[in-house]
Amino acid sequence: MGTRGREIIGMDVDKLLEMLNKAFASEWLAYYQYWLGAKLIKGPMKDAVAAELNLHATEELSHATLLAGRIIQLGGTPALGPSDWLKLTPCKYDAPADPYVAVLLDQNIAGEQCAISTYKAMMDATKDKDMVTYNMALTILEQEVEHEEDLQSLREDLDLMVNRGAK
Ligand code: FE
Ligand code: FE
Ligand code: MG
């Protein structure tokens, strides 16, 4: 890695790498949860929700790309395989075993909320210590906040449709 780039980091780089790798693992799991959910989904509004899940899958993968880039830049190694992802992630992997729209939305909302906490913590830890990681975490956090709201508003529409339609 670049020596000067490492010198300007005002915190323990190993600790930073650990944090980055945990987030990296979570992004792959989020990607897969969305990607598979979009294929299995059943119920009202499934096409609209699947389109959003697919878009989010792509965006989670782009977060993994950002994190891998930063890990490598800092001289670290991104988690080498899927068996490491479950060990490293601070978030839960919710298998889309029940394909009903509302269940998938709830699972992914919980995932986004965990992601928001992860990047908030990364920003708190790197503030005034590592501007590059701080800035990357902000970029990702902005998208996770958007994801949460996208899913919650779909969830609200689904409730309105199901509850009002029944009357
Ligand atoms: Fe993400
Ligand atoms: Fe997300
Ligand atoms: Mg979206």
PDB file of C-alpha atoms in Angstrom, residues 34 52-53 56 59-60 63 104-117 140-156:
ATOM      1  CA  TYR A  34     -31.627  -9.290  -2.203  1.00  0.00           C
ATOM      2  CA  GLU A  52     -36.266  -2.537  -6.116  1.00  0.00           C
ATOM      3  CA  LEU A  53     -34.641  -5.646  -4.612  1.00  0.00           C
ATOM      4  CA  HIS A  56     -30.477  -2.768  -4.156  1.00  0.00           C
ATOM      5  CA  GLU A  59     -25.899  -1.265  -5.041  1.00  0.00           C
ATOM      6  CA  GLU A  60     -24.816  -3.618  -2.218  1.00  0.00           C
ATOM      7  CA  HIS A  63     -20.507  -1.173  -1.662  1.00  0.00           C
ATOM      8  CA  LEU A 104     -38.943 -10.296   2.395  1.00  0.00           C
ATOM      9  CA  LEU A 105     -39.454  -6.556   2.885  1.00  0.00           C
ATOM     10  CA  ASP A 106     -39.294  -6.896   6.669  1.00  0.00           C
ATOM     11  CA  GLN A 107     -36.119  -8.985   6.478  1.00  0.00           C
ATOM     12  CA  ASN A 108     -34.431  -6.521   4.178  1.00  0.00           C
ATOM     13  CA  ILE A 109     -35.563  -3.522   6.254  1.00  0.00           C
ATOM     14  CA  ALA A 110     -33.879  -5.148   9.267  1.00  0.00           C
ATOM     15  CA  GLY A 111     -30.756  -5.669   7.138  1.00  0.00           C
ATOM     16  CA  GLU A 112     -30.701  -2.016   6.101  1.00  0.00           C
ATOM     17  CA  GLN A 113     -31.085  -0.905   9.700  1.00  0.00           C
ATOM     18  CA  CYS A 114     -28.087  -3.016  10.650  1.00  0.00           C
ATOM     19  CA  ALA A 115     -26.137  -1.560   7.711  1.00  0.00           C
ATOM     20  CA  ILE A 116     -27.026   1.984   8.807  1.00  0.00           C
ATOM     21  CA  SER A 117     -25.677   1.234  12.304  1.00  0.00           C
ATOM     22  CA  ILE A 140     -22.396   4.131   1.506  1.00  0.00           C
ATOM     23  CA  LEU A 141     -24.462   5.341   4.470  1.00  0.00           C
ATOM     24  CA  GLU A 142     -26.366   7.754   2.214  1.00  0.00           C
ATOM     25  CA  GLN A 143     -27.377   4.830   0.053  1.00  0.00           C
ATOM     26  CA  GLU A 144     -28.330   2.578   2.986  1.00  0.00           C
ATOM     27  CA  VAL A 145     -30.558   5.335   4.365  1.00  0.00           C
ATOM     28  CA  GLU A 146     -32.199   5.548   0.950  1.00  0.00           C
ATOM     29  CA  HIS A 147     -32.610   1.757   0.852  1.00  0.00           C
ATOM     30  CA  GLU A 148     -34.352   1.681   4.217  1.00  0.00           C
ATOM     31  CA  GLU A 149     -36.812   4.364   3.145  1.00  0.00           C
ATOM     32  CA  ASP A 150     -37.464   2.708  -0.236  1.00  0.00           C
ATOM     33  CA  LEU A 151     -38.360  -0.557   1.460  1.00  0.00           C
ATOM     34  CA  GLN A 152     -40.415   1.016   4.231  1.00  0.00           C
ATOM     35  CA  SER A 153     -42.453   2.970   1.716  1.00  0.00           C
ATOM     36  CA  LEU A 154     -43.086  -0.193  -0.330  1.00  0.00           C
ATOM     37  CA  ARG A 155     -44.116  -1.910   2.896  1.00  0.00           C
ATOM     38  CA  GLU A 156     -46.547   0.918   3.622  1.00  0.00           C
TER      39      GLU A 156
END
